[in-house]
């Protein structure tokens, strides 16, 4: 507990620009504060994707480090949503540059469904760990808007989310994040003492069913890494990204139930193919692997 209090105090000093002795320091951007923890492992920190920062923040949160920085990043994310974005959507967020200490949105994002789902998952983990409900009370309309991006991208035919408006690609990784995001939103409503919203239960179920029935490749006993209007993109165990890496997302995000033989099979195949190479991959991919490994170990899957 003493260590956590010292860490929290250091975080306040860092984010508010107060130095010991009262000297003023330049404030650190909330995303940069997270990125600096991983500075030696990142190619640059003056450009950032809120999606990547969310993965880094999730790792810090899961290991109970830099909690104050994570809180500041969550609030920054909520304060910088698009109303609307270039596609007319509310509740999305662009990637950013930091220039001369000032942030500048680049009017682009890699996805909507992945960004939104991951952020809601991170927010839920934060509130669950800290009991800090103030971030919900002060931002609920924005949280609602982020959550609604997910059903707005859902295909009624198969329940899966497309990556963004105007695109027909449905990624396995993004849909696992979408499922986690809707699940998190349902739980956040309860933590905020709000009534259940009957709209989101079917959204959650349909995404999960879509992953299990439309993204599962029965022939190869693994998951397609993507679907689009033309192709089912099969996954092999030779190519790490996206083929192999995508296979651990249904494991981390609880698409497959505990005790599922497929869960153990996919994990064993992934490790045989790629575990030895993991130190060479980007830090955000290593984090997802590490979090999945920790989660499965708790279930008796090594």
mmCIF file of C-alpha atoms in Angstrom:
data_model
loop_
_atom_site.group_PDB
_atom_site.id
_atom_site.type_symbol
_atom_site.label_atom_id
_atom_site.label_comp_id
_atom_site.label_asym_id
_atom_site.label_seq_id
_atom_site.Cartn_x
_atom_site.Cartn_y
_atom_site.Cartn_z
ATOM 1 C CA UNK A 1 0.000 0.000 0.000
ATOM 2 C CA UNK A 2 2.851 2.414 0.869
ATOM 3 C CA UNK A 3 4.403 1.780 -2.518
ATOM 4 C CA UNK A 4 1.096 2.512 -4.283
ATOM 5 C CA UNK A 5 0.726 5.779 -2.360
ATOM 6 C CA UNK A 6 4.238 6.862 -3.321
ATOM 7 C CA UNK A 7 3.521 6.002 -6.961
ATOM 8 C CA UNK A 8 0.275 7.953 -6.876
ATOM 9 C CA UNK A 9 2.015 11.007 -5.372
ATOM 10 C CA UNK A 10 4.701 10.862 -8.034
ATOM 11 C CA UNK A 11 1.997 10.678 -10.691
ATOM 12 C CA UNK A 12 0.258 13.789 -9.358
ATOM 13 C CA UNK A 13 3.555 15.662 -9.449
ATOM 14 C CA UNK A 14 4.170 14.520 -13.035
ATOM 15 C CA UNK A 15 0.746 15.350 -14.419
ATOM 16 C CA UNK A 16 0.154 18.672 -12.648
ATOM 17 C CA UNK A 17 3.579 20.071 -13.413
ATOM 18 C CA UNK A 18 4.593 20.485 -9.756
ATOM 19 C CA UNK A 19 8.128 19.591 -8.846
ATOM 20 C CA UNK A 20 9.446 18.844 -5.362
ATOM 21 C CA UNK A 21 10.225 22.142 -3.705
ATOM 22 C CA UNK A 22 7.429 23.905 -5.581
ATOM 23 C CA UNK A 23 9.306 24.584 -8.827
ATOM 24 C CA UNK A 24 7.138 24.672 -11.930
ATOM 25 C CA UNK A 25 7.598 22.091 -14.669
ATOM 26 C CA UNK A 26 6.037 21.783 -18.075
ATOM 27 C CA UNK A 27 2.853 19.698 -17.854
ATOM 28 C CA UNK A 28 2.996 16.317 -19.524
ATOM 29 C CA UNK A 29 0.294 15.346 -21.985
ATOM 30 C CA UNK A 30 -1.774 12.466 -20.501
ATOM 31 C CA UNK A 31 -1.029 10.189 -23.450
ATOM 32 C CA UNK A 32 2.664 11.080 -23.349
ATOM 33 C CA UNK A 33 2.771 10.196 -19.648
ATOM 34 C CA UNK A 34 1.728 6.639 -20.554
ATOM 35 C CA UNK A 35 3.972 6.472 -23.611
ATOM 36 C CA UNK A 36 7.027 7.576 -21.617
ATOM 37 C CA UNK A 37 6.726 4.443 -19.478
ATOM 38 C CA UNK A 38 7.480 2.494 -22.674
ATOM 39 C CA UNK A 39 9.676 5.096 -24.357
ATOM 40 C CA UNK A 40 12.611 2.739 -24.884
ATOM 41 C CA UNK A 41 10.343 0.277 -26.702
ATOM 42 C CA UNK A 42 8.513 2.711 -28.974
ATOM 43 C CA UNK A 43 9.764 4.109 -32.289
ATOM 44 C CA UNK A 44 8.400 7.585 -31.412
ATOM 45 C CA UNK A 45 6.048 9.240 -28.936
ATOM 46 C CA UNK A 46 5.273 12.533 -30.688
ATOM 47 C CA UNK A 47 2.660 10.718 -32.785
ATOM 48 C CA UNK A 48 0.235 8.423 -31.041
ATOM 49 C CA UNK A 49 -2.841 6.325 -31.583
ATOM 50 C CA UNK A 50 -5.259 6.376 -28.633
ATOM 51 C CA UNK A 51 -5.746 2.674 -29.363
ATOM 52 C CA UNK A 52 -2.076 1.874 -28.723
ATOM 53 C CA UNK A 53 -1.996 4.074 -25.628
ATOM 54 C CA UNK A 54 -5.071 2.220 -24.356
ATOM 55 C CA UNK A 55 -3.180 -1.087 -24.618
ATOM 56 C CA UNK A 56 -0.223 0.357 -22.711
ATOM 57 C CA UNK A 57 -2.586 1.789 -20.094
ATOM 58 C CA UNK A 58 -4.355 -1.552 -19.780
ATOM 59 C CA UNK A 59 -1.056 -3.239 -19.002
ATOM 60 C CA UNK A 60 -0.260 -0.646 -16.343
ATOM 61 C CA UNK A 61 -3.718 -1.010 -14.848
ATOM 62 C CA UNK A 62 -3.647 -4.810 -14.791
ATOM 63 C CA UNK A 63 -0.359 -4.642 -12.889
ATOM 64 C CA UNK A 64 -1.533 -1.793 -10.623
ATOM 65 C CA UNK A 65 1.014 0.749 -11.797
ATOM 66 C CA UNK A 66 0.638 4.409 -12.807
ATOM 67 C CA UNK A 67 -3.031 4.453 -11.847
ATOM 68 C CA UNK A 68 -3.183 8.260 -11.763
ATOM 69 C CA UNK A 69 -1.716 8.478 -15.268
ATOM 70 C CA UNK A 70 -4.272 5.960 -16.500
ATOM 71 C CA UNK A 71 -7.073 8.037 -14.956
ATOM 72 C CA UNK A 72 -5.757 11.189 -16.647
ATOM 73 C CA UNK A 73 -5.554 9.415 -20.007
ATOM 74 C CA UNK A 74 -9.119 8.123 -19.665
ATOM 75 C CA UNK A 75 -10.363 11.651 -19.018
ATOM 76 C CA UNK A 76 -8.301 13.047 -21.888
ATOM 77 C CA UNK A 77 -9.802 10.449 -24.243
ATOM 78 C CA UNK A 78 -13.342 11.385 -23.182
ATOM 79 C CA UNK A 79 -12.548 15.086 -23.602
ATOM 80 C CA UNK A 80 -11.262 14.606 -27.155
ATOM 81 C CA UNK A 81 -14.056 12.629 -28.788
ATOM 82 C CA UNK A 82 -15.348 13.706 -32.186
ATOM 83 C CA UNK A 83 -18.737 15.438 -32.405
ATOM 84 C CA UNK A 84 -18.992 14.475 -35.233
ATOM 85 C CA UNK A 85 -16.081 12.904 -37.120
ATOM 86 C CA UNK A 86 -15.453 12.899 -40.863
ATOM 87 C CA UNK A 87 -18.053 10.136 -41.300
ATOM 88 C CA UNK A 88 -20.672 11.957 -39.253
ATOM 89 C CA UNK A 89 -20.209 9.678 -36.231
ATOM 90 C CA UNK A 90 -20.212 10.896 -32.640
ATOM 91 C CA UNK A 91 -17.992 9.335 -29.965
ATOM 92 C CA UNK A 92 -15.026 8.348 -32.136
ATOM 93 C CA UNK A 93 -11.477 9.604 -31.675
ATOM 94 C CA UNK A 94 -8.671 10.408 -34.100
ATOM 95 C CA UNK A 95 -4.950 9.746 -33.866
ATOM 96 C CA UNK A 96 -2.810 12.698 -32.725
ATOM 97 C CA UNK A 97 0.508 14.455 -33.126
ATOM 98 C CA UNK A 98 2.167 16.452 -30.373
ATOM 99 C CA UNK A 99 3.849 19.524 -31.878
ATOM 100 C CA UNK A 100 5.594 22.124 -29.726
ATOM 101 C CA UNK A 101 3.732 20.789 -26.722
ATOM 102 C CA UNK A 102 0.348 21.114 -28.432
ATOM 103 C CA UNK A 103 -1.820 18.231 -29.635
ATOM 104 C CA UNK A 104 -3.133 18.117 -33.175
ATOM 105 C CA UNK A 105 -5.634 15.531 -34.443
ATOM 106 C CA UNK A 106 -4.713 14.048 -37.807
ATOM 107 C CA UNK A 107 -8.342 13.444 -38.855
ATOM 108 C CA UNK A 108 -7.779 9.718 -39.119
ATOM 109 C CA UNK A 109 -8.088 6.456 -37.184
ATOM 110 C CA UNK A 110 -7.306 2.831 -37.971
ATOM 111 C CA UNK A 111 -10.701 1.674 -36.791
ATOM 112 C CA UNK A 112 -13.787 2.742 -34.907
ATOM 113 C CA UNK A 113 -14.919 -0.600 -33.500
ATOM 114 C CA UNK A 114 -11.500 -1.562 -32.110
ATOM 115 C CA UNK A 115 -10.791 1.835 -30.560
ATOM 116 C CA UNK A 116 -14.237 2.070 -28.931
ATOM 117 C CA UNK A 117 -14.331 -1.514 -27.677
ATOM 118 C CA UNK A 118 -10.848 -1.392 -26.178
ATOM 119 C CA UNK A 119 -11.464 1.954 -24.482
ATOM 120 C CA UNK A 120 -14.673 0.754 -22.810
ATOM 121 C CA UNK A 121 -12.856 -2.390 -21.652
ATOM 122 C CA UNK A 122 -10.062 -0.237 -20.183
ATOM 123 C CA UNK A 123 -12.538 2.108 -18.503
ATOM 124 C CA UNK A 124 -14.405 -0.796 -16.919
ATOM 125 C CA UNK A 125 -11.171 -2.339 -15.642
ATOM 126 C CA UNK A 126 -10.189 1.032 -14.152
ATOM 127 C CA UNK A 127 -13.481 1.571 -12.305
ATOM 128 C CA UNK A 128 -13.530 -2.030 -11.107
ATOM 129 C CA UNK A 129 -9.992 -1.758 -9.710
ATOM 130 C CA UNK A 130 -10.197 1.710 -8.181
ATOM 131 C CA UNK A 131 -13.873 2.125 -7.294
ATOM 132 C CA UNK A 132 -13.635 5.612 -8.834
ATOM 133 C CA UNK A 133 -17.215 6.167 -10.011
ATOM 134 C CA UNK A 134 -16.681 9.903 -10.480
ATOM 135 C CA UNK A 135 -15.347 9.334 -13.978
ATOM 136 C CA UNK A 136 -18.683 7.728 -14.855
ATOM 137 C CA UNK A 137 -20.865 10.382 -13.257
ATOM 138 C CA UNK A 138 -18.992 13.196 -14.970
ATOM 139 C CA UNK A 139 -18.853 11.650 -18.428
ATOM 140 C CA UNK A 140 -21.844 9.376 -18.912
ATOM 141 C CA UNK A 141 -23.199 10.998 -22.091
ATOM 142 C CA UNK A 142 -19.797 10.578 -23.728
ATOM 143 C CA UNK A 143 -19.552 6.965 -22.573
ATOM 144 C CA UNK A 144 -22.994 6.372 -24.082
ATOM 145 C CA UNK A 145 -21.800 7.836 -27.362
ATOM 146 C CA UNK A 146 -18.701 5.623 -27.469
ATOM 147 C CA UNK A 147 -20.807 2.549 -26.747
ATOM 148 C CA UNK A 148 -23.286 3.382 -29.499
ATOM 149 C CA UNK A 149 -20.549 3.407 -32.144
ATOM 150 C CA UNK A 150 -20.460 -0.398 -31.812
ATOM 151 C CA UNK A 151 -24.072 -1.322 -32.698
ATOM 152 C CA UNK A 152 -24.027 1.422 -35.330
ATOM 153 C CA UNK A 153 -21.303 -0.568 -37.131
ATOM 154 C CA UNK A 154 -22.985 -3.947 -36.660
ATOM 155 C CA UNK A 155 -24.146 -5.964 -39.670
ATOM 156 C CA UNK A 156 -27.626 -7.314 -38.945
ATOM 157 C CA UNK A 157 -26.936 -10.348 -41.141
ATOM 158 C CA UNK A 158 -24.125 -11.827 -39.044
ATOM 159 C CA UNK A 159 -23.877 -9.653 -35.919
ATOM 160 C CA UNK A 160 -20.300 -8.591 -36.654
ATOM 161 C CA UNK A 161 -18.980 -5.025 -36.639
ATOM 162 C CA UNK A 162 -17.291 -3.478 -39.652
ATOM 163 C CA UNK A 163 -14.099 -1.576 -39.000
ATOM 164 C CA UNK A 164 -15.540 1.861 -39.852
ATOM 165 C CA UNK A 165 -18.223 3.471 -42.032
ATOM 166 C CA UNK A 166 -17.742 2.857 -45.737
ATOM 167 C CA UNK A 167 -15.723 -0.324 -45.209
ATOM 168 C CA UNK A 168 -17.033 -3.886 -45.302
ATOM 169 C CA UNK A 169 -14.138 -5.623 -43.519
ATOM 170 C CA UNK A 170 -14.939 -7.386 -40.255
ATOM 171 C CA UNK A 171 -11.771 -8.169 -38.303
ATOM 172 C CA UNK A 172 -11.533 -10.903 -35.686
ATOM 173 C CA UNK A 173 -9.445 -8.715 -33.377
ATOM 174 C CA UNK A 174 -11.809 -5.755 -33.649
ATOM 175 C CA UNK A 175 -14.887 -7.877 -33.084
ATOM 176 C CA UNK A 176 -13.415 -9.407 -29.948
ATOM 177 C CA UNK A 177 -12.753 -5.850 -28.749
ATOM 178 C CA UNK A 178 -16.289 -4.851 -29.750
ATOM 179 C CA UNK A 179 -17.699 -7.722 -27.699
ATOM 180 C CA UNK A 180 -15.524 -6.723 -24.738
ATOM 181 C CA UNK A 181 -16.608 -3.103 -25.134
ATOM 182 C CA UNK A 182 -20.321 -3.891 -25.122
ATOM 183 C CA UNK A 183 -19.806 -6.253 -22.176
ATOM 184 C CA UNK A 184 -17.927 -3.489 -20.346
ATOM 185 C CA UNK A 185 -20.650 -0.948 -21.113
ATOM 186 C CA UNK A 186 -23.339 -3.233 -19.687
ATOM 187 C CA UNK A 187 -21.294 -3.649 -16.508
ATOM 188 C CA UNK A 188 -20.487 0.063 -16.319
ATOM 189 C CA UNK A 189 -24.210 0.839 -16.318
ATOM 190 C CA UNK A 190 -24.558 -1.328 -13.237
ATOM 191 C CA UNK A 191 -21.579 0.278 -11.546
ATOM 192 C CA UNK A 192 -23.135 3.671 -12.298
ATOM 193 C CA UNK A 193 -26.425 2.473 -10.718
ATOM 194 C CA UNK A 194 -28.223 2.855 -14.056
ATOM 195 C CA UNK A 195 -30.956 0.435 -15.147
ATOM 196 C CA UNK A 196 -30.097 -2.275 -17.634
ATOM 197 C CA UNK A 197 -30.568 -1.173 -21.226
ATOM 198 C CA UNK A 198 -32.400 -3.985 -23.092
ATOM 199 C CA UNK A 199 -30.890 -2.760 -26.362
ATOM 200 C CA UNK A 200 -27.333 -3.859 -25.574
ATOM 201 C CA UNK A 201 -27.907 -7.441 -24.453
ATOM 202 C CA UNK A 202 -28.769 -8.592 -28.003
ATOM 203 C CA UNK A 203 -25.895 -6.507 -29.400
ATOM 204 C CA UNK A 204 -23.480 -8.335 -27.108
ATOM 205 C CA UNK A 205 -24.924 -11.760 -27.928
ATOM 206 C CA UNK A 206 -24.970 -11.153 -31.673
ATOM 207 C CA UNK A 207 -21.325 -10.092 -31.790
ATOM 208 C CA UNK A 208 -20.259 -13.181 -29.869
ATOM 209 C CA UNK A 209 -22.435 -15.467 -31.986
ATOM 210 C CA UNK A 210 -21.058 -13.809 -35.124
ATOM 211 C CA UNK A 211 -17.504 -14.511 -34.024
ATOM 212 C CA UNK A 212 -18.226 -18.140 -33.169
ATOM 213 C CA UNK A 213 -20.357 -18.913 -36.214
ATOM 214 C CA UNK A 214 -19.066 -16.659 -38.986
ATOM 215 C CA UNK A 215 -15.436 -15.999 -38.074
ATOM 216 C CA UNK A 216 -14.682 -19.572 -37.019
ATOM 217 C CA UNK A 217 -13.017 -21.682 -39.700
ATOM 218 C CA UNK A 218 -14.241 -25.248 -39.136
ATOM 219 C CA UNK A 219 -11.908 -26.607 -41.777
ATOM 220 C CA UNK A 220 -8.760 -25.390 -39.987
ATOM 221 C CA UNK A 221 -10.166 -25.372 -36.446
ATOM 222 C CA UNK A 222 -9.139 -21.767 -35.878
ATOM 223 C CA UNK A 223 -10.525 -18.314 -36.681
ATOM 224 C CA UNK A 224 -10.529 -16.344 -39.892
ATOM 225 C CA UNK A 225 -8.589 -13.178 -39.203
ATOM 226 C CA UNK A 226 -11.144 -11.213 -41.257
ATOM 227 C CA UNK A 227 -14.182 -11.382 -43.492
ATOM 228 C CA UNK A 228 -15.216 -9.000 -46.235
ATOM 229 C CA UNK A 229 -17.761 -9.027 -49.045
ATOM 230 C CA UNK A 230 -15.422 -11.083 -51.235
ATOM 231 C CA UNK A 231 -13.201 -13.253 -49.033
ATOM 232 C CA UNK A 232 -12.905 -15.270 -45.864
ATOM 233 C CA UNK A 233 -9.317 -14.603 -44.812
ATOM 234 C CA UNK A 234 -7.954 -17.879 -43.496
ATOM 235 C CA UNK A 235 -5.349 -17.952 -40.764
ATOM 236 C CA UNK A 236 -2.249 -20.095 -40.802
ATOM 237 C CA UNK A 237 0.436 -20.762 -38.217
ATOM 238 C CA UNK A 238 3.321 -19.435 -40.302
ATOM 239 C CA UNK A 239 2.403 -15.743 -40.530
ATOM 240 C CA UNK A 240 2.370 -14.006 -37.141
ATOM 241 C CA UNK A 241 0.368 -10.902 -38.044
ATOM 242 C CA UNK A 242 -2.500 -10.895 -38.557
ATOM 243 C CA UNK A 243 -3.052 -14.668 -38.818
ATOM 244 C CA UNK A 244 -1.516 -16.011 -35.636
ATOM 245 C CA UNK A 245 -1.814 -12.942 -33.447
ATOM 246 C CA UNK A 246 -5.560 -12.698 -34.066
ATOM 247 C CA UNK A 247 -6.075 -16.175 -32.573
ATOM 248 C CA UNK A 248 -5.321 -15.049 -29.028
ATOM 249 C CA UNK A 249 -8.008 -12.339 -29.008
ATOM 250 C CA UNK A 250 -10.903 -14.791 -28.511
ATOM 251 C CA UNK A 251 -8.902 -16.174 -25.572
ATOM 252 C CA UNK A 252 -8.202 -12.883 -23.829
ATOM 253 C CA UNK A 253 -11.652 -11.408 -24.427
ATOM 254 C CA UNK A 254 -13.569 -14.493 -23.245
ATOM 255 C CA UNK A 255 -15.214 -15.416 -26.513
ATOM 256 C CA UNK A 256 -14.448 -19.041 -25.699
ATOM 257 C CA UNK A 257 -15.668 -20.317 -22.325
ATOM 258 C CA UNK A 258 -13.393 -21.627 -19.611
ATOM 259 C CA UNK A 259 -12.806 -25.330 -20.125
ATOM 260 C CA UNK A 260 -13.149 -25.110 -23.905
ATOM 261 C CA UNK A 261 -10.775 -27.611 -25.558
ATOM 262 C CA UNK A 262 -10.366 -25.162 -28.425
ATOM 263 C CA UNK A 263 -8.997 -22.539 -26.052
ATOM 264 C CA UNK A 264 -6.179 -24.848 -24.961
ATOM 265 C CA UNK A 265 -5.548 -26.017 -28.541
ATOM 266 C CA UNK A 266 -5.247 -22.494 -29.925
ATOM 267 C CA UNK A 267 -2.951 -21.433 -27.105
ATOM 268 C CA UNK A 268 -0.682 -24.439 -27.556
ATOM 269 C CA UNK A 269 -0.502 -23.936 -31.331
ATOM 270 C CA UNK A 270 0.208 -20.242 -30.934
ATOM 271 C CA UNK A 271 3.032 -20.871 -28.494
ATOM 272 C CA UNK A 272 4.600 -23.578 -30.632
ATOM 273 C CA UNK A 273 4.598 -21.236 -33.609
ATOM 274 C CA UNK A 274 5.391 -17.841 -32.105
ATOM 275 C CA UNK A 275 6.308 -17.791 -28.396
ATOM 276 C CA UNK A 276 10.029 -17.874 -29.136
ATOM 277 C CA UNK A 277 9.696 -14.867 -31.440
ATOM 278 C CA UNK A 278 7.602 -12.699 -29.106
ATOM 279 C CA UNK A 279 10.511 -10.510 -27.879
ATOM 280 C CA UNK A 280 10.971 -9.269 -31.467
ATOM 281 C CA UNK A 281 7.411 -7.981 -31.894
ATOM 282 C CA UNK A 282 6.045 -4.502 -31.046
ATOM 283 C CA UNK A 283 5.387 -3.774 -27.399
ATOM 284 C CA UNK A 284 1.603 -3.539 -27.788
ATOM 285 C CA UNK A 285 1.505 -7.045 -29.276
ATOM 286 C CA UNK A 286 3.725 -8.386 -26.509
ATOM 287 C CA UNK A 287 1.368 -6.845 -23.967
ATOM 288 C CA UNK A 288 -1.701 -8.570 -25.401
ATOM 289 C CA UNK A 289 0.234 -11.842 -25.405
ATOM 290 C CA UNK A 290 1.385 -11.315 -21.820
ATOM 291 C CA UNK A 291 -2.093 -10.443 -20.552
ATOM 292 C CA UNK A 292 -3.528 -13.479 -22.305
ATOM 293 C CA UNK A 293 -0.818 -15.693 -20.816
ATOM 294 C CA UNK A 294 -1.584 -14.413 -17.305
ATOM 295 C CA UNK A 295 -5.316 -14.877 -17.780
ATOM 296 C CA UNK A 296 -5.005 -18.420 -19.082
ATOM 297 C CA UNK A 297 -2.551 -19.368 -16.332
ATOM 298 C CA UNK A 298 -5.279 -18.482 -13.835
ATOM 299 C CA UNK A 299 -7.492 -20.998 -15.654
ATOM 300 C CA UNK A 300 -4.842 -23.713 -15.505
ATOM 301 C CA UNK A 301 -3.775 -23.330 -19.132
ATOM 302 C CA UNK A 302 -0.016 -22.945 -19.503
#
